[in-house]
């Protein structure tokens, strides 16, 4: 089959029968037509269509090694620097279309599956059937152009104990039955972004497992269809308030839904299980397979596009109201320029210093990407702050699209014009600034980026513990020992 069209994606989504609860209503059919999901589903459909556009097809696709059909470039196992650059070009194409505001485009989990498939021998340590399963599932996802999401952490109930200890172990998703043909899962997991509009749910290891008998039910990795019997999604309220792309330019296009995944005795067949037991392997699921590196390669590409968007937005605002000559404004514009260039430099260094890992995949340099994923979540918190500083009270004096089409147009033209923009043009720009800096949508974006890879404090500790600091320490000791 190969790459899908947007319409094929929407048709399949509407044909599925998930159990999605949102605002007190259960949605179980025609999901792509529900107001909370309709717009973002069509944005995802546009991404699928871009794969067929001659202007983007070379960047977004490559020829399947098994069928010769065009498939998504995010499934390309990188063997050379050119392969890594091809993967980056594909992610960049989608990220620039979405300006980095979609955190769960298909290339994110596709990157994980790609690295995992290359590491099939790693899975064979546990059982050769797991190696076969991950390879087969990767090829299935690639040849059918599936959109997958994932769920990682236990519900946030009692953080003073591990996930396996919450409510006596009865809360977090766990194996409650092992059968000859598969396993049965019961409990809950957070946080499944885009769950209502995805084809598949990947349930991968997430927490530190201690290897005790109590942790055995939580040691697994598997994939299920998004409408598997017994699987329920509990969604938050949509952050798109129903406004047009004029009034809510970001939320109306990019409002990715987040949901709690609830497993009510969900059956997972053997062929969709990638790991069962082996907590020591589950703990190293991402690092030892190269999945973390390939996923972060995608993330950093996306966040570069987002940084560029905020630089462009801040620059447009500054020029539109004539503040671009002020030194404190230029200082903050310079901050955004530096952020863009740091992101690009880290990406380039990670690619140039890539090395073939033990699974034969050219892996971008992990320590560099690890630095990037520790740096960006905190840096990105400044972006909406800068937009608020530039716009100030202008963000609170914004009529809507309906006002522009009303008798108020003369007042808007006169009193809300900018140095370089008409009144309606300035309102439209500031509506974008509003949605990027103080709306509910923007607040969720800030939270999402801050915790994208987990608690920044724990991430910092992991970075310190994994980074080889001995050469730097040795230089200091050598210097202290010098007598010249």
Coordinates of C-alpha atoms in Angstrom, one line a residue:
X1 CA 0.0 0.0 0.0
X2 CA 2.6 2.6 1.0
X3 CA 1.8 6.2 1.7
X4 CA -1.8 7.1 2.4
X5 CA -3.7 10.1 1.3
X6 CA -5.4 12.4 3.8
X7 CA -8.8 11.1 2.8
X8 CA -7.7 7.5 3.3
X9 CA -6.6 8.4 6.8
X10 CA -9.9 10.2 7.6
X11 CA -11.9 7.4 6.2
X12 CA -10.2 4.8 8.3
X13 CA -10.4 7.0 11.4
X14 CA -14.2 7.4 10.9
X15 CA -14.6 3.7 10.4
X16 CA -12.9 2.8 13.7
X17 CA -14.9 2.2 16.8
X18 CA -12.9 3.5 19.8
X19 CA -14.3 4.4 23.2
X20 CA -13.5 8.1 23.7
X21 CA -15.0 10.1 26.5
X22 CA -14.9 13.9 26.3
X23 CA -17.0 16.5 28.1
X24 CA -19.4 13.8 29.4
X25 CA -20.0 12.3 26.0
X26 CA -18.8 9.0 24.5
X27 CA -17.6 9.2 21.0
X28 CA -17.4 5.8 19.3
X29 CA -17.8 6.5 15.6
X30 CA -17.0 9.2 13.0
X31 CA -14.3 10.5 15.3
X32 CA -12.9 12.8 12.6
X33 CA -16.2 14.7 12.5
X34 CA -16.4 15.5 16.3
X35 CA -15.8 19.2 16.9
X36 CA -13.0 18.5 19.4
X37 CA -11.0 16.4 16.8
X38 CA -12.3 17.5 13.4
X39 CA -9.8 20.3 12.7
X40 CA -6.6 18.6 14.0
X41 CA -7.6 15.4 12.1
X42 CA -7.7 17.4 8.9
X43 CA -4.3 19.0 9.7
X44 CA -2.9 15.4 10.1
X45 CA -4.7 14.6 6.8
X46 CA -2.8 17.4 5.2
X47 CA 0.5 15.9 6.4
X48 CA -0.4 12.6 4.7
X49 CA -1.3 14.5 1.5
X50 CA 2.0 16.3 1.5
X51 CA 3.7 12.9 0.9
X52 CA 2.0 12.8 -2.5
X53 CA 2.8 16.4 -3.4
X54 CA 5.7 16.5 -6.0
X55 CA 7.1 19.5 -4.1
X56 CA 7.6 17.5 -1.0
X57 CA 7.6 13.8 -2.0
X58 CA 11.3 13.3 -2.3
X59 CA 11.9 14.7 1.2
X60 CA 9.0 12.9 2.8
X61 CA 9.3 9.5 1.3
X62 CA 11.6 6.7 0.1
X63 CA 11.1 3.4 -1.7
X64 CA 10.2 0.5 0.4
X65 CA 12.9 -2.2 0.5
X66 CA 10.3 -4.9 0.3
X67 CA 7.6 -3.6 -2.0
X68 CA 9.1 -0.8 -3.9
X69 CA 6.2 1.4 -3.0
X70 CA 6.8 4.9 -1.6
X71 CA 6.7 4.9 2.2
X72 CA 7.4 7.5 4.8
X73 CA 11.0 8.6 5.2
X74 CA 10.6 8.4 9.0
X75 CA 10.7 4.6 8.6
X76 CA 14.2 4.8 6.9
X77 CA 16.8 3.0 8.9
X78 CA 19.8 5.3 8.7
X79 CA 23.0 3.7 7.6
X80 CA 24.7 6.8 6.2
X81 CA 24.9 10.5 6.9
X82 CA 22.7 11.1 3.8
X83 CA 20.1 8.8 5.4
X84 CA 20.1 10.9 8.6
X85 CA 19.8 14.1 6.5
X86 CA 16.9 12.6 4.6
X87 CA 15.1 11.8 7.8
X88 CA 15.7 15.3 9.1
X89 CA 14.5 16.8 5.8
X90 CA 11.2 14.9 6.2
X91 CA 10.7 15.9 9.8
X92 CA 11.6 19.5 8.9
X93 CA 9.0 19.6 6.0
X94 CA 6.2 18.6 8.4
X95 CA 7.5 20.7 11.3
X96 CA 7.7 23.9 9.2
X97 CA 4.1 23.3 8.0
X98 CA 3.0 23.0 11.6
X99 CA 5.6 25.5 13.0
X100 CA 6.5 22.8 15.5
X101 CA 3.1 23.0 17.3
X102 CA 2.2 19.3 16.7
X103 CA 4.2 17.2 19.1
X104 CA 2.9 13.8 17.9
X105 CA 3.2 13.8 14.2
X106 CA 3.7 10.3 12.8
X107 CA 7.4 10.6 12.4
X108 CA 7.9 10.7 16.2
X109 CA 6.8 7.1 17.0
X110 CA 7.9 6.0 13.5
X111 CA 11.4 6.9 14.6
X112 CA 11.1 4.7 17.7
X113 CA 9.8 1.8 15.6
X114 CA 12.6 2.2 13.1
X115 CA 15.3 2.1 15.7
X116 CA 13.7 -0.8 17.5
X117 CA 13.4 -2.9 14.3
X118 CA 17.1 -2.4 13.6
X119 CA 17.8 -3.7 17.2
X120 CA 15.9 -6.9 16.7
X121 CA 18.9 -8.9 18.1
X122 CA 18.5 -6.9 21.3
X123 CA 14.9 -8.2 21.6
X124 CA 16.1 -11.7 20.8
X125 CA 18.0 -11.7 24.2
X126 CA 14.6 -12.2 25.8
X127 CA 13.1 -14.4 23.1
X128 CA 13.6 -14.7 19.4
X129 CA 9.9 -14.3 18.9
X130 CA 10.1 -10.7 20.2
X131 CA 12.7 -9.9 17.6
X132 CA 10.4 -11.3 14.9
X133 CA 7.4 -9.4 16.3
X134 CA 9.1 -6.0 16.4
X135 CA 10.5 -6.4 12.9
X136 CA 7.1 -7.5 11.5
X137 CA 5.2 -4.8 13.3
X138 CA 7.6 -2.1 12.0
X139 CA 7.1 -3.4 8.5
X140 CA 3.3 -3.4 9.0
X141 CA 3.4 0.2 10.2
X142 CA 5.7 1.3 7.4
X143 CA 3.7 -0.4 4.6
X144 CA 0.4 0.8 5.9
X145 CA 1.5 4.3 6.8
X146 CA 0.1 4.1 10.3
X147 CA -0.2 6.9 12.7
X148 CA 0.7 5.7 16.2
X149 CA 0.8 7.4 19.6
X150 CA 2.0 6.0 22.9
X151 CA 1.4 6.0 26.6
X152 CA 4.1 6.0 29.2
X153 CA 3.5 6.7 32.8
X154 CA 1.2 5.5 35.6
X155 CA -1.7 7.8 36.8
X156 CA -0.6 10.6 39.1
X157 CA -2.2 9.5 42.3
X158 CA 0.5 9.0 45.0
X159 CA 3.9 10.1 43.8
X160 CA 5.6 9.1 47.0
X161 CA 5.5 5.4 45.9
X162 CA 6.3 3.7 42.6
X163 CA 3.7 3.0 40.0
X164 CA 3.6 -0.7 41.0
X165 CA 2.7 0.3 44.6
X166 CA -0.1 2.8 44.0
X167 CA -3.4 1.5 45.5
X168 CA -1.7 -1.8 46.2
X169 CA -0.7 -2.2 42.6
X170 CA -4.2 -2.0 41.3
X171 CA -3.9 1.3 39.5
X172 CA -1.2 1.2 36.9
X173 CA -1.7 -0.8 33.7
X174 CA -0.5 -4.3 34.5
X175 CA -0.6 -7.9 33.2
X176 CA -3.5 -9.7 35.0
X177 CA -3.5 -12.8 32.9
X178 CA -1.0 -14.7 30.6
X179 CA -2.7 -16.9 28.1
X180 CA -1.3 -19.2 25.4
X181 CA -2.3 -16.7 22.8
X182 CA -1.4 -13.5 24.5
X183 CA -1.8 -11.4 27.7
X184 CA -4.6 -9.4 29.3
X185 CA -3.9 -5.8 30.6
X186 CA -5.9 -4.0 33.2
X187 CA -5.4 -0.5 34.7
X188 CA -4.5 2.9 33.4
X189 CA -1.6 4.8 31.7
X190 CA -0.9 8.5 31.0
X191 CA -0.6 10.4 28.7
X192 CA -1.8 9.5 25.3
X193 CA -1.5 12.6 23.1
X194 CA -3.6 12.4 19.8
X195 CA -5.1 9.1 21.0
X196 CA -8.6 9.7 19.6
X197 CA -7.2 10.3 16.1
X198 CA -4.5 7.7 15.9
X199 CA -4.5 4.3 14.3
X200 CA -2.5 2.5 16.9
X201 CA -1.4 2.7 20.6
X202 CA 2.2 1.7 21.5
X203 CA 2.6 0.8 25.2
X204 CA 6.3 0.9 26.0
X205 CA 8.3 0.7 29.2
X206 CA 8.5 4.0 31.1
X207 CA 9.3 3.7 34.7
X208 CA 12.3 2.3 36.5
X209 CA 11.6 -1.4 37.3
X210 CA 13.5 -2.9 40.2
X211 CA 13.4 -6.5 39.1
X212 CA 11.4 -7.6 42.1
X213 CA 8.5 -10.1 41.7
X214 CA 6.1 -7.1 42.4
X215 CA 7.3 -5.4 39.2
X216 CA 6.9 -8.4 36.9
X217 CA 3.3 -7.4 35.9
X218 CA 4.6 -4.0 34.7
X219 CA 7.4 -5.3 32.5
X220 CA 6.1 -5.3 28.9
X221 CA 6.1 -3.6 25.5
X222 CA 3.3 -4.1 23.0
X223 CA 1.1 -2.5 20.4
X224 CA -2.7 -2.5 20.1
X225 CA -5.3 -1.1 17.7
X226 CA -6.8 2.2 18.9
X227 CA -10.2 0.6 19.1
X228 CA -9.2 -2.6 20.8
X229 CA -12.1 -4.0 22.9
X230 CA -11.8 -2.8 26.5
X231 CA -9.6 0.2 25.7
X232 CA -11.1 3.5 26.8
X233 CA -9.8 7.0 26.5
X234 CA -10.7 9.8 28.9
X235 CA -9.9 13.1 27.3
X236 CA -9.4 16.6 28.7
X237 CA -11.6 19.4 27.5
X238 CA -10.6 20.8 24.2
X239 CA -8.5 24.0 24.2
X240 CA -10.0 25.0 20.9
X241 CA -13.0 27.2 21.7
X242 CA -14.6 26.8 18.3
X243 CA -13.2 30.0 16.9
X244 CA -12.0 30.4 13.3
X245 CA -8.5 30.3 12.1
X246 CA -8.5 34.1 12.4
X247 CA -9.6 34.2 16.0
X248 CA -7.7 31.0 17.1
X249 CA -5.1 30.5 14.5
X250 CA -3.1 27.8 16.3
X251 CA -5.7 26.1 18.4
X252 CA -8.1 25.8 15.4
X253 CA -5.4 23.9 13.5
X254 CA -3.1 22.2 16.0
X255 CA -5.1 21.3 19.2
X256 CA -3.7 17.9 19.9
X257 CA -5.9 16.1 22.4
X258 CA -4.4 14.4 25.5
X259 CA -6.1 11.4 27.1
X260 CA -5.7 8.9 29.9
X261 CA -5.6 5.4 28.5
X262 CA -7.7 2.9 30.5
X263 CA -7.3 -0.8 29.9
X264 CA -10.3 -2.8 31.0
X265 CA -9.0 -6.3 30.6
X266 CA -7.6 -5.6 27.1
X267 CA -6.3 -8.6 25.3
X268 CA -3.0 -8.3 23.5
X269 CA -2.2 -11.1 21.0
X270 CA 1.3 -12.7 21.1
X271 CA 2.3 -11.3 17.7
X272 CA 1.9 -7.7 19.1
X273 CA 4.1 -8.3 22.2
X274 CA 7.7 -7.0 21.9
X275 CA 8.8 -7.7 25.5
X276 CA 7.4 -9.6 28.4
X277 CA 9.2 -9.7 31.8
X278 CA 12.9 -8.9 31.8
X279 CA 12.7 -5.7 33.8
X280 CA 16.4 -5.1 33.3
X281 CA 15.8 -5.0 29.5
X282 CA 12.7 -2.8 29.9
X283 CA 14.8 -0.3 31.9
X284 CA 17.2 0.0 28.9
X285 CA 14.5 -0.2 26.2
X286 CA 15.3 3.2 24.7
X287 CA 19.0 3.7 25.4
X288 CA 20.3 0.3 24.2
X289 CA 18.2 0.1 21.1
X290 CA 19.0 3.6 19.8
X291 CA 15.3 4.5 20.0
X292 CA 15.9 7.5 22.3
X293 CA 18.5 9.0 19.9
X294 CA 16.4 8.6 16.8
X295 CA 13.3 10.0 18.6
X296 CA 15.2 12.9 19.9
X297 CA 16.6 13.6 16.4
X298 CA 13.0 14.1 15.3
X299 CA 12.2 16.2 18.3
X300 CA 15.1 18.6 18.0
X301 CA 14.3 19.1 14.3
X302 CA 10.7 20.0 15.3
X303 CA 11.8 22.3 18.1
X304 CA 14.2 24.2 15.7
X305 CA 11.2 24.9 13.5
X306 CA 9.2 26.1 16.5
X307 CA 12.1 28.4 17.6
X308 CA 12.2 29.8 14.1
X309 CA 8.5 30.5 14.3
X310 CA 8.8 32.5 17.5
X311 CA 11.7 34.4 16.1
X312 CA 9.6 35.3 13.1
X313 CA 6.6 36.1 15.1
X314 CA 8.5 38.4 17.5
X315 CA 10.2 40.1 14.6
X316 CA 6.8 40.7 12.8
X317 CA 5.3 42.2 16.0
X318 CA 8.3 44.4 16.6
X319 CA 8.2 45.8 13.1
X320 CA 4.5 46.2 13.0
X321 CA 4.3 48.6 16.0
X322 CA 7.7 50.2 15.5
X323 CA 9.6 48.9 18.5
X324 CA 12.3 47.0 16.6
X325 CA 14.8 49.9 17.1
X326 CA 14.7 49.7 20.9
X327 CA 17.7 48.1 22.5
X328 CA 15.8 46.0 25.0
X329 CA 13.7 44.6 22.2
X330 CA 16.8 43.9 20.1
X331 CA 18.3 42.1 23.1
X332 CA 15.3 39.7 23.2
X333 CA 15.3 39.3 19.5
X334 CA 19.0 38.4 19.7
X335 CA 18.1 35.8 22.4
X336 CA 15.7 34.2 19.9
X337 CA 18.3 34.2 17.2
X338 CA 20.8 32.5 19.5
X339 CA 18.2 29.9 20.4
X340 CA 17.6 29.1 16.8
X341 CA 21.3 28.8 16.0
X342 CA 22.1 26.7 19.1
X343 CA 19.4 24.2 18.0
X344 CA 20.8 24.0 14.5
X345 CA 24.3 23.6 15.8
X346 CA 23.4 20.8 18.2
X347 CA 21.5 19.1 15.4
X348 CA 24.4 19.4 13.0
X349 CA 27.0 18.2 15.6
X350 CA 24.8 15.2 16.4
X351 CA 24.6 14.2 12.8
X352 CA 28.3 14.8 11.8
X353 CA 29.5 12.9 14.9
X354 CA 27.0 10.0 14.4
X355 CA 28.4 6.5 14.7
X356 CA 27.2 3.1 13.7
X357 CA 25.7 1.4 16.8
X358 CA 25.9 -2.3 17.7
X359 CA 22.7 -2.9 15.7
X360 CA 24.1 -1.5 12.4
X361 CA 22.2 1.8 12.6
X362 CA 23.9 5.1 12.1
X363 CA 23.0 6.7 15.4
X364 CA 23.2 10.5 15.9
X365 CA 25.5 11.4 18.8
X366 CA 23.5 10.8 21.9
X367 CA 25.4 13.0 24.3
X368 CA 24.7 16.0 22.0
X369 CA 21.1 15.2 21.5
X370 CA 20.8 14.6 25.3
X371 CA 22.2 18.1 25.9
X372 CA 19.6 19.5 23.4
X373 CA 16.7 17.8 25.1
X374 CA 17.8 19.1 28.5
X375 CA 18.4 22.7 27.2
X376 CA 15.3 23.3 25.1
X377 CA 12.4 22.6 27.5
X378 CA 13.6 25.4 29.8
X379 CA 14.6 27.7 27.0
X380 CA 11.2 27.4 25.3
X381 CA 9.5 28.9 28.4
X382 CA 11.0 32.2 27.4
X383 CA 9.3 32.3 24.0
X384 CA 5.7 33.2 25.1
X385 CA 7.2 35.6 27.7
X386 CA 9.0 37.5 24.9
X387 CA 5.8 37.7 22.9
X388 CA 3.9 39.0 25.9
X389 CA 6.6 41.6 26.5
X390 CA 6.5 42.8 22.9
X391 CA 2.7 43.0 22.7
X392 CA 1.9 44.1 26.2
X393 CA -1.7 45.4 26.6
X394 CA -2.2 45.0 22.8
X395 CA -3.0 41.4 23.6
X396 CA -6.0 42.5 25.7
X397 CA -7.4 44.9 23.1
X398 CA -8.3 42.5 20.3
X399 CA -11.7 42.5 18.6
X400 CA -12.7 39.4 16.7
X401 CA -13.1 38.4 13.1
X402 CA -16.8 39.2 13.3
X403 CA -16.1 42.8 14.4
X404 CA -14.0 43.3 11.3
X405 CA -17.0 42.4 9.2
X406 CA -19.3 44.7 11.2
X407 CA -19.8 48.5 11.5
X408 CA -16.8 48.6 13.8
X409 CA -14.4 48.3 10.9
X410 CA -13.8 52.0 10.7
X411 CA -12.7 52.2 14.3
X412 CA -10.5 49.1 13.8
X413 CA -8.9 50.7 10.8
X414 CA -8.2 53.9 12.6
X415 CA -7.4 53.0 16.2
X416 CA -5.9 49.5 15.8
X417 CA -3.6 50.1 12.9
X418 CA 0.2 49.5 13.2
X419 CA 3.2 51.2 11.8
X420 CA 3.3 48.8 8.9
X421 CA -0.1 47.1 9.0
X422 CA -3.7 48.1 8.6
X423 CA -6.1 47.7 11.5
X424 CA -7.4 44.3 10.4
X425 CA -3.9 43.0 9.6
X426 CA -2.6 44.0 13.0
X427 CA -5.5 42.4 14.7
X428 CA -4.8 39.2 12.8
X429 CA -1.1 39.2 13.8
X430 CA -1.9 39.9 17.4
X431 CA -4.5 37.1 17.4
X432 CA -1.7 34.8 16.5
X433 CA 0.5 36.3 19.2
X434 CA -2.4 35.8 21.7
X435 CA -2.7 32.1 20.8
X436 CA 1.0 31.6 21.0
X437 CA 1.5 33.3 24.4
X438 CA -1.5 33.6 26.7
X439 CA -4.3 31.4 25.5
X440 CA -5.1 28.0 27.0
X441 CA -3.6 26.4 23.9
X442 CA -0.3 28.3 24.5
X443 CA -0.2 27.3 28.2
X444 CA -0.6 23.6 27.3
X445 CA 2.2 24.0 24.8
X446 CA 4.5 25.4 27.4
X447 CA 3.7 22.6 29.8
X448 CA 4.0 20.0 27.1
X449 CA 7.5 21.2 26.1
X450 CA 8.7 21.5 29.6
X451 CA 7.8 17.9 30.5
X452 CA 8.2 16.4 27.1
X453 CA 10.9 14.0 28.1
X454 CA 10.0 13.9 31.8
X455 CA 10.9 15.8 34.9
X456 CA 13.7 18.2 33.9
X457 CA 15.4 17.7 37.3
X458 CA 15.5 13.9 36.9
X459 CA 16.6 14.4 33.3
X460 CA 19.5 16.6 34.5
X461 CA 20.6 14.0 37.0
X462 CA 20.5 11.3 34.3
X463 CA 22.6 13.6 32.0
X464 CA 25.2 14.1 34.7
X465 CA 25.3 10.4 35.6
X466 CA 25.6 9.3 31.9
X467 CA 28.1 11.9 30.7
X468 CA 31.8 11.1 30.8
X469 CA 33.2 13.9 32.8
X470 CA 36.5 12.1 33.6
X471 CA 38.5 13.7 30.8
X472 CA 37.6 17.2 32.0
X473 CA 38.4 16.3 35.6
X474 CA 41.7 14.8 34.6
X475 CA 42.7 18.0 32.9
X476 CA 42.0 19.9 36.2
X477 CA 44.1 17.4 38.2
X478 CA 46.9 17.6 35.6
X479 CA 46.9 21.4 35.9
X480 CA 47.1 21.2 39.6
X481 CA 50.0 18.9 39.4
X482 CA 52.0 21.2 37.1
X483 CA 54.9 23.0 38.5
X484 CA 55.9 25.2 35.5

